[in-house]
């Protein structure tokens, strides 16, 4: 029986281009996971969308003299383009700007309100006397009361990750005009998180399979006691509050964005022609259906506490997250990534100059799973040249070219496989099984390292067998070892497919297989190997060597104003 895997991916703010930190943190891992499960024959629904609301976008719109919707539409288009070029295979990438999303959000809001999990209260809100407006979230900045970092915002401190209320900020000022705010009364809705403390603690207790950073953060947070959170704001951009008298307020972007996981599943079902199809990914026993949420570590709170609490209060039948494999951060050239200082590698920029697979490779083998990792251009060149080109690409190219030229363009007929061939074959099967188990637990980095070990082993085997020399005296002996190597290459392209989909597709075709590799593997799970006699296609090199000179060129672009 195939499993159903729901994959929710963090919703990127449509207020700027994606950078490599986003990709390593939240977008590449779910794509690897989705491809892995699809290949196994499981049903996957992977959704996300651009987060069109929230104060980052309205601030940017005000600064550029545009409408928030124009900014959001521009970046939404750019995201779609990036997913396509990088091969991030969403089943649906929508946005929070749809009528469907507003409808689902308002339904959850009203249901929680009717059940007493949302209540009204009057709160003191920062108000800028000069701009004559309330200052929610990013409109106000100050010093963090916990870690004393400057530039902490009204909703959160990025330096220590603590959520904040504007009143807590030391030295607060208006982001637009720098004036110190006054505080004025305003009526808002609150999510009664405190009601869920016990239920959440019970739920988290058996989550031993969560990453330690995610589990520890969540436990610490829950044990510290949950405070109710305001879920509306004094702004005009966002999902309207569905209650009379609140026409000038909007639902808080965070309350609303996490609902996107459910609304996107419903939108996907509608467009598939079966409106109820989303249920199969949201309801049922954990052995049949699991939901995973891929995010960066700064979003853990909203996915292990706020969203589960909302779901518990809304509808008992909906599945809570099975796992939330949050990644740590990616630093760039040894420094903390900073979009405001242009200390970042922008994805559209990367994709305009380089192929997708070398980036997917580096960010996989260097994934910030259990601690921060660093991206540097010199490592990019080194890993591309020494590992992708020299170890894997060269293995594929030298074997397939030699066979293509010396065996009439067909997979050679083998007679016997000797001891070292059997050893290699067993090793390949063992690594295949190990990678399967690692991927099922979201251990991506270890999985790709195992795959590269297999490529190294195969190179060693070929060096020992030297079919290129042996063929002159013993054509059959060369055919035997080349057949063994081809089988390992065929397994390798399957193992590496979730990580390197573009090059695995090429190897699939060079080996003479038809159609798409994912489709083929799904339909022929027990026949990963090309049969003797199968006609090959003329191979081309899988990867290109990169020039060392690009390191200086690329690093000199960074840190300069503009991107
Ligand atoms: Zn702080
Ligand atoms: Zn102001």
XYZ file of C-alpha atoms and ligand atoms in Angstrom:
565
model
C 0.000 0.000 0.000
C 1.385 3.365 -0.923
C 1.593 6.098 1.699
C 0.295 9.611 1.325
C 2.794 12.305 2.128
C 1.699 15.905 2.632
C 4.588 18.342 2.345
C 4.025 21.909 3.505
C 6.821 24.291 2.593
C 7.419 27.694 4.243
C 5.685 30.529 2.390
C 8.258 33.012 1.123
C 7.477 36.690 1.597
C 6.888 38.224 -1.818
C 8.957 41.281 -0.931
C 12.309 40.356 -2.467
C 14.197 37.709 -4.453
C 15.098 34.325 -2.997
C 18.650 33.728 -1.867
C 20.682 30.615 -1.121
C 19.791 30.786 2.584
C 16.137 30.263 1.683
C 16.990 27.378 -0.636
C 19.269 25.499 1.785
C 16.898 26.165 4.670
C 13.448 25.434 3.357
C 13.117 24.762 -0.390
C 15.667 22.180 -1.511
C 15.027 19.712 1.364
C 11.282 19.266 0.660
C 11.969 18.850 -3.051
C 14.460 16.053 -2.340
C 11.911 14.508 0.010
C 9.051 14.796 -2.504
C 11.063 13.263 -5.356
C 12.204 10.450 -3.080
C 8.626 9.582 -2.097
C 7.216 9.917 -5.615
C 9.887 7.564 -6.926
C 8.957 5.030 -4.253
C 5.382 5.070 -5.501
C 3.937 7.099 -2.632
C 1.374 9.813 -3.274
C 2.811 13.240 -2.587
C 1.165 16.617 -2.270
C 3.744 19.380 -1.938
C 2.352 22.890 -1.587
C 3.404 26.394 -0.764
C 2.862 29.855 -2.139
C 4.003 33.399 -1.876
C 3.053 35.222 1.260
C 1.585 38.403 -0.143
C 0.588 40.020 3.126
C 2.379 41.415 6.120
C 4.299 44.570 6.806
C 7.517 43.709 4.914
C 5.570 44.119 1.677
C 3.637 47.241 2.634
C 6.851 48.908 3.793
C 8.589 48.070 0.543
C 5.554 49.291 -1.436
C 5.577 52.594 0.445
C 9.293 53.009 -0.115
C 8.949 52.347 -3.861
C 5.686 54.226 -4.355
C 3.876 51.095 -5.573
C 0.854 49.095 -4.482
C 1.574 46.079 -2.255
C -0.183 43.894 -4.835
C 2.243 45.019 -7.552
C 5.268 44.113 -5.441
C 3.719 40.753 -4.553
C 2.826 39.902 -8.160
C 6.319 40.756 -9.379
C 8.071 38.460 -6.900
C 5.474 35.709 -7.220
C 6.328 35.480 -10.915
C 10.022 35.452 -10.108
C 9.540 32.628 -7.556
C 7.716 30.510 -10.138
C 10.543 31.056 -12.584
C 13.156 30.090 -9.974
C 11.313 26.888 -8.997
C 11.186 25.839 -12.605
C 14.880 26.495 -13.247
C 16.105 24.963 -9.986
C 13.709 22.015 -10.302
C 11.684 22.585 -7.121
C 8.708 20.397 -7.963
C 5.683 21.858 -6.187
C 2.309 20.283 -6.899
C 0.908 23.739 -6.255
C 2.661 27.023 -5.608
C -0.127 29.511 -5.040
C -0.348 32.706 -3.004
C -2.142 34.064 0.048
C -3.851 36.576 -2.235
C -6.525 34.162 -3.525
C -10.253 34.291 -2.692
C -10.004 30.628 -1.654
C -7.322 31.441 0.922
C -9.352 34.322 2.392
C -12.402 32.045 2.623
C -10.548 29.228 4.418
C -8.848 31.743 6.732
C -12.092 33.448 7.685
C -13.760 30.097 8.301
C -10.994 29.064 10.712
C -11.113 32.497 12.375
C -14.883 32.348 12.923
C -14.851 28.722 14.088
C -12.149 29.450 16.668
C -14.064 32.598 17.708
C -17.323 30.647 18.143
C -15.547 28.036 20.227
C -14.019 30.622 22.526
C -10.427 30.162 21.325
C -10.385 33.679 19.920
C -11.458 36.623 22.061
C -11.511 40.438 21.867
C -9.426 42.697 24.073
C -8.336 46.304 24.120
C -4.618 46.773 23.900
C -2.255 49.656 23.875
C -0.666 49.917 20.409
C 2.217 52.088 19.226
C 0.996 55.035 17.192
C 3.233 57.425 15.284
C 2.145 61.026 15.937
C 3.973 62.217 12.856
C 2.707 59.585 10.363
C -0.703 59.554 12.111
C -0.948 55.778 12.036
C -0.590 52.673 14.146
C 2.783 50.932 13.888
C 2.310 47.161 13.774
C 5.180 44.659 13.558
C 7.866 45.916 11.218
C 6.718 49.517 11.308
C 8.358 49.803 14.698
C 11.931 48.985 15.676
C 13.939 49.160 18.867
C 16.313 47.275 21.133
C 15.482 43.691 22.137
C 14.704 43.413 25.872
C 16.105 39.855 25.936
C 19.368 39.955 23.985
C 19.773 43.738 23.619
C 20.304 43.560 19.872
C 19.296 46.729 18.033
C 16.896 46.550 15.091
C 14.465 44.229 16.910
C 10.982 44.560 15.428
C 7.571 44.939 16.999
C 6.791 41.249 16.390
C 10.119 39.472 16.756
C 13.819 39.847 17.426
C 15.763 38.273 14.571
C 18.932 38.087 16.651
C 17.568 35.789 19.378
C 14.374 34.584 17.697
C 12.082 35.652 20.562
C 8.617 36.881 19.605
C 7.988 40.355 20.992
C 5.222 42.786 21.713
C 5.849 46.391 20.673
C 5.572 47.623 24.295
C 8.539 45.457 25.249
C 10.948 47.208 22.860
C 13.546 49.452 24.455
C 13.922 52.805 22.659
C 11.167 52.193 20.096
C 10.902 54.337 16.966
C 8.815 54.554 13.795
C 10.495 52.745 10.907
C 9.253 55.339 8.407
C 10.121 58.618 10.157
C 12.168 57.639 13.228
C 9.765 59.380 15.635
C 9.236 57.841 19.086
C 5.708 56.406 19.163
C 2.877 57.165 21.558
C 0.677 54.329 22.750
C -3.050 54.359 22.004
C -5.861 51.942 22.770
C -7.074 49.668 19.972
C -9.417 46.672 20.064
C -7.981 43.405 18.746
C -8.579 39.677 18.594
C -6.398 37.250 20.503
C -5.727 33.560 19.972
C -6.088 31.818 23.329
C -2.859 29.855 23.057
C -2.769 29.378 26.826
C -5.692 26.956 26.489
C -3.539 24.599 24.421
C -0.487 24.309 26.641
C -1.403 20.919 28.147
C -2.638 19.438 24.890
C 0.478 20.562 23.040
C 2.807 19.175 25.705
C 1.026 15.829 25.474
C 1.267 15.875 21.709
C 4.957 16.796 21.590
C 5.977 14.148 24.143
C 6.205 11.268 21.690
C 7.927 13.259 18.943
C 11.235 11.484 19.489
C 11.829 11.430 15.731
C 11.990 15.245 15.573
C 15.339 16.906 15.126
C 16.844 17.781 18.528
C 16.871 21.529 17.751
C 13.164 21.484 16.892
C 12.129 19.345 19.852
C 14.251 21.295 22.355
C 13.034 24.675 21.145
C 9.418 23.522 21.301
C 9.708 21.927 24.747
C 11.498 24.959 26.196
C 8.872 27.239 24.750
C 5.960 25.176 26.040
C 7.469 24.760 29.477
C 7.950 28.527 29.664
C 4.172 28.937 29.420
C 2.103 30.061 26.445
C 0.839 33.621 26.196
C -2.198 34.540 24.138
C -1.259 36.336 20.922
C -2.927 39.189 19.106
C -3.964 37.970 15.661
C -5.273 41.178 14.101
C -3.512 44.376 13.096
C -4.367 48.016 12.338
C -3.537 47.851 8.637
C -5.419 47.790 5.351
C -3.494 45.071 3.494
C -4.353 41.475 4.316
C -7.307 39.151 4.869
C -10.266 41.152 6.284
C -11.565 40.347 9.769
C -14.967 38.672 9.163
C -16.725 40.498 12.013
C -18.670 43.776 11.824
C -16.962 46.842 13.190
C -13.449 45.710 12.265
C -13.350 46.898 8.671
C -10.108 48.843 9.248
C -8.228 45.856 10.624
C -6.744 42.771 9.037
C -5.908 39.262 10.214
C -2.289 38.994 11.312
C -0.102 37.615 8.558
C 1.250 34.778 10.661
C -2.109 33.500 11.759
C -3.174 33.608 8.155
C -0.048 32.360 6.344
C 0.079 28.983 8.137
C -3.537 28.429 7.083
C -2.105 28.473 3.558
C -1.118 24.816 3.991
C -4.768 23.856 4.260
C -6.139 26.380 1.775
C -3.520 25.364 -0.815
C -4.473 21.689 -0.401
C -8.098 22.661 -1.010
C -7.184 24.780 -4.040
C -5.168 21.881 -5.451
C -8.147 19.541 -4.945
C -10.531 21.957 -6.686
C -8.273 22.291 -9.692
C -7.876 18.507 -9.878
C -11.629 18.203 -10.408
C -12.259 16.382 -7.114
C -13.047 18.980 -4.449
C -12.715 16.490 -1.585
C -9.386 15.064 -2.666
C -7.465 17.200 -0.129
C -8.966 15.106 2.699
C -6.836 12.101 1.761
C -3.721 14.149 2.625
C -5.148 15.635 5.814
C -7.065 12.841 7.458
C -6.318 9.257 8.387
C -3.972 7.057 10.347
C -0.333 8.121 10.675
C 0.751 4.844 9.055
C -1.083 5.827 5.873
C -0.721 9.575 5.788
C 1.939 11.835 7.252
C 2.450 15.576 7.049
C 5.851 17.223 6.987
C 6.595 20.928 7.250
C 9.881 22.204 5.868
C 10.994 25.523 7.302
C 13.984 27.481 8.568
C 14.702 27.539 12.286
C 13.245 31.029 12.690
C 9.782 29.603 11.965
C 9.712 26.692 14.418
C 7.333 28.373 16.875
C 4.629 28.860 14.262
C 4.785 25.264 13.046
C 5.162 23.261 16.263
C 3.006 25.438 18.515
C 0.771 28.034 16.826
C -0.398 26.004 13.802
C -0.967 22.762 15.770
C -2.956 24.744 18.374
C -5.078 26.324 15.625
C -5.730 22.901 14.105
C -6.610 21.371 17.490
C -9.119 24.145 18.096
C -10.564 24.111 14.588
C -11.170 20.487 13.712
C -10.152 17.306 15.523
C -10.164 15.340 12.288
C -7.246 17.165 10.669
C -3.777 15.696 11.032
C -1.207 17.574 13.058
C 2.365 17.789 11.764
C 4.145 14.438 11.832
C 7.553 16.057 11.497
C 8.903 19.587 11.197
C 12.452 19.144 9.941
C 13.588 22.744 10.374
C 17.043 23.599 9.120
C 19.581 25.903 10.712
C 21.041 28.850 8.810
C 23.463 29.149 5.920
C 26.236 31.707 6.290
C 27.929 33.189 3.218
C 31.725 33.326 3.010
C 31.888 32.952 6.798
C 29.518 35.832 7.542
C 25.893 35.975 8.592
C 23.716 36.420 5.522
C 22.258 39.910 5.325
C 19.840 40.976 2.624
C 20.018 44.636 3.629
C 23.825 44.635 3.215
C 23.548 42.590 0.018
C 25.618 39.876 1.686
C 23.797 37.101 -0.070
C 23.848 34.993 -3.208
C 20.590 35.682 -5.014
C 18.975 32.686 -6.650
C 17.846 34.349 -9.924
C 21.366 35.691 -10.276
C 22.936 32.268 -9.705
C 20.549 30.598 -12.149
C 21.357 33.139 -14.842
C 24.998 31.978 -14.851
C 25.174 28.367 -13.630
C 23.407 25.028 -13.858
C 20.985 23.944 -11.152
C 22.526 20.582 -10.179
C 25.917 21.857 -8.927
C 24.057 24.149 -6.502
C 21.658 21.406 -5.451
C 24.690 19.196 -4.866
C 26.606 21.676 -2.726
C 23.582 22.705 -0.653
C 22.738 19.023 -0.074
C 26.165 17.806 0.953
C 26.610 20.937 3.057
C 23.044 21.201 4.336
C 22.534 23.092 7.618
C 20.599 20.213 9.183
C 22.045 20.102 12.665
C 24.048 23.323 12.770
C 24.769 26.364 10.626
C 26.896 25.714 7.534
C 28.746 28.035 5.209
C 28.506 28.670 1.481
C 31.629 29.918 -0.253
C 32.341 30.274 -3.940
C 35.683 28.488 -3.542
C 33.902 25.474 -2.045
C 31.353 25.656 -4.862
C 34.138 25.420 -7.456
C 36.069 22.781 -5.514
C 33.104 20.476 -4.970
C 31.931 20.927 -8.542
C 35.337 20.155 -10.014
C 36.630 17.509 -7.582
C 33.420 15.712 -6.718
C 30.730 16.230 -9.348
C 33.040 16.375 -12.369
C 35.995 14.208 -11.277
C 34.281 11.560 -9.151
C 30.734 11.126 -10.429
C 30.577 12.802 -13.845
C 33.832 11.289 -15.009
C 32.801 7.821 -13.849
C 29.624 7.986 -15.893
C 31.286 9.549 -18.883
C 34.299 7.270 -19.177
C 32.288 4.073 -18.760
C 29.460 5.003 -21.099
C 31.706 6.506 -23.780
C 33.978 3.463 -23.774
C 31.065 1.030 -23.929
C 29.300 3.083 -26.578
C 32.359 2.993 -28.807
C 33.508 -0.581 -28.189
C 30.318 -2.578 -27.823
C 28.233 -1.301 -30.752
C 26.457 1.252 -28.571
C 24.844 -1.439 -26.369
C 25.056 -2.640 -22.768
C 27.653 -5.480 -22.915
C 26.669 -9.125 -22.455
C 28.318 -10.401 -19.280
C 29.174 -14.055 -18.549
C 30.439 -14.021 -14.964
C 30.868 -11.508 -12.229
C 34.031 -12.048 -10.206
C 34.506 -11.530 -6.478
C 35.240 -7.827 -6.575
C 32.237 -7.337 -8.848
C 30.040 -9.106 -6.294
C 31.510 -6.957 -3.521
C 30.729 -3.784 -5.459
C 27.246 -4.988 -6.286
C 26.515 -5.789 -2.641
C 27.925 -2.458 -1.596
C 25.625 -0.703 -4.081
C 22.580 -2.546 -2.757
C 23.550 -1.792 0.842
C 23.997 1.925 0.088
C 20.703 1.980 -1.780
C 18.944 0.586 1.308
C 20.801 2.919 3.656
C 20.000 5.999 1.572
C 16.358 4.953 1.485
C 16.264 4.795 5.257
C 18.170 8.091 5.662
C 15.874 9.925 3.255
C 12.755 8.597 4.962
C 14.045 10.268 8.139
C 15.005 13.529 6.382
C 18.759 12.969 6.811
C 19.678 14.460 3.474
C 23.320 15.280 4.037
C 24.297 11.777 5.130
C 22.305 10.306 2.265
C 24.163 12.172 -0.462
C 27.499 11.473 1.213
C 26.741 7.748 0.988
C 25.916 8.108 -2.699
C 29.252 9.775 -3.350
C 31.044 6.956 -1.471
C 29.487 4.539 -3.921
C 30.795 6.587 -6.855
C 34.281 6.455 -5.325
C 34.036 2.689 -4.812
C 33.028 2.230 -8.429
C 36.000 4.282 -9.606
C 38.304 2.107 -7.486
C 36.761 -1.026 -8.946
C 37.358 0.231 -12.483
C 40.934 1.213 -11.709
C 41.491 -2.334 -10.471
C 39.782 -3.959 -13.476
C 41.077 -1.545 -16.146
C 38.672 -2.745 -18.833
C 40.224 -0.176 -21.222
C 43.463 -2.223 -21.197
C 42.020 -5.677 -20.610
C 39.798 -5.424 -23.685
C 42.821 -5.917 -25.942
C 43.520 -9.427 -24.585
C 40.186 -10.497 -23.088
C 37.103 -8.825 -24.502
C 34.726 -10.843 -22.305
C 36.544 -9.924 -19.066
C 36.217 -6.246 -20.030
C 32.532 -6.762 -20.827
C 31.975 -8.365 -17.419
C 33.490 -5.518 -15.422
C 31.891 -2.829 -17.592
C 28.499 -4.449 -17.111
C 29.034 -4.379 -13.337
C 30.027 -0.703 -13.545
C 26.985 0.139 -15.660
C 24.712 -1.520 -13.107
C 26.228 0.550 -10.317
C 25.902 3.719 -12.397
C 22.272 2.877 -12.960
C 21.697 2.489 -9.231
C 23.626 5.697 -8.570
C 21.466 7.738 -10.913
C 18.401 6.528 -8.980
C 19.964 7.193 -5.589
C 21.038 10.661 -6.708
C 17.823 11.521 -8.533
C 16.153 13.393 -5.637
C 19.290 15.526 -5.286
C 20.387 15.895 -8.920
C 17.237 15.439 -11.005
C 18.598 17.041 -14.174
C 21.753 14.936 -14.445
C 19.996 11.741 -13.340
C 17.535 12.212 -16.185
C 20.466 12.506 -18.595
C 22.089 9.308 -17.282
C 18.703 7.590 -17.518
C 18.595 8.490 -21.215
C 22.254 7.655 -21.936
C 21.598 4.206 -20.468
C 18.879 3.754 -23.049
C 15.836 4.043 -20.773
C 12.718 5.735 -22.100
C 10.626 8.488 -20.561
C 11.112 10.298 -17.301
C 13.287 8.648 -14.663
C 10.725 9.226 -11.891
C 7.931 7.712 -13.921
C 10.107 4.782 -14.950
C 11.305 4.027 -11.404
C 7.745 4.196 -10.076
C 6.553 1.703 -12.635
C 9.575 -0.617 -12.536
C 10.703 -0.637 -8.911
C 12.386 -4.020 -9.226
C 14.224 -3.351 -12.469
C 16.634 -0.530 -11.841
C 19.284 -2.057 -14.117
C 19.608 -1.868 -17.881
C 19.469 -5.356 -19.410
C 22.420 -6.587 -21.521
C 21.914 -5.591 -25.134
C 19.928 -2.442 -24.279
C 20.837 0.254 -26.785
C 22.633 3.251 -25.233
C 22.401 6.838 -26.372
C 25.574 8.709 -27.147
C 26.729 10.185 -23.819
C 27.845 13.756 -23.240
C 29.756 14.995 -20.176
C 27.348 15.343 -17.235
C 28.919 18.412 -15.621
C 31.302 21.128 -16.713
C 34.489 22.075 -14.961
C 34.326 25.578 -13.486
C 37.092 28.138 -13.769
C 38.789 29.093 -10.497
C 38.655 32.714 -11.604
C 34.943 32.875 -10.896
C 35.620 32.836 -7.144
C 37.072 36.336 -7.187
C 34.551 37.578 -9.713
C 31.576 36.351 -7.678
C 32.841 37.440 -4.261
C 33.589 40.920 -5.560
C 29.912 41.373 -6.480
C 28.776 40.713 -2.919
C 28.404 43.419 -0.316
C 27.961 46.102 -2.960
C 24.751 48.119 -2.969
C 22.030 46.816 -5.301
C 21.781 43.314 -6.626
Zn 16.752 39.432 20.973
Zn 6.304 57.818 11.649
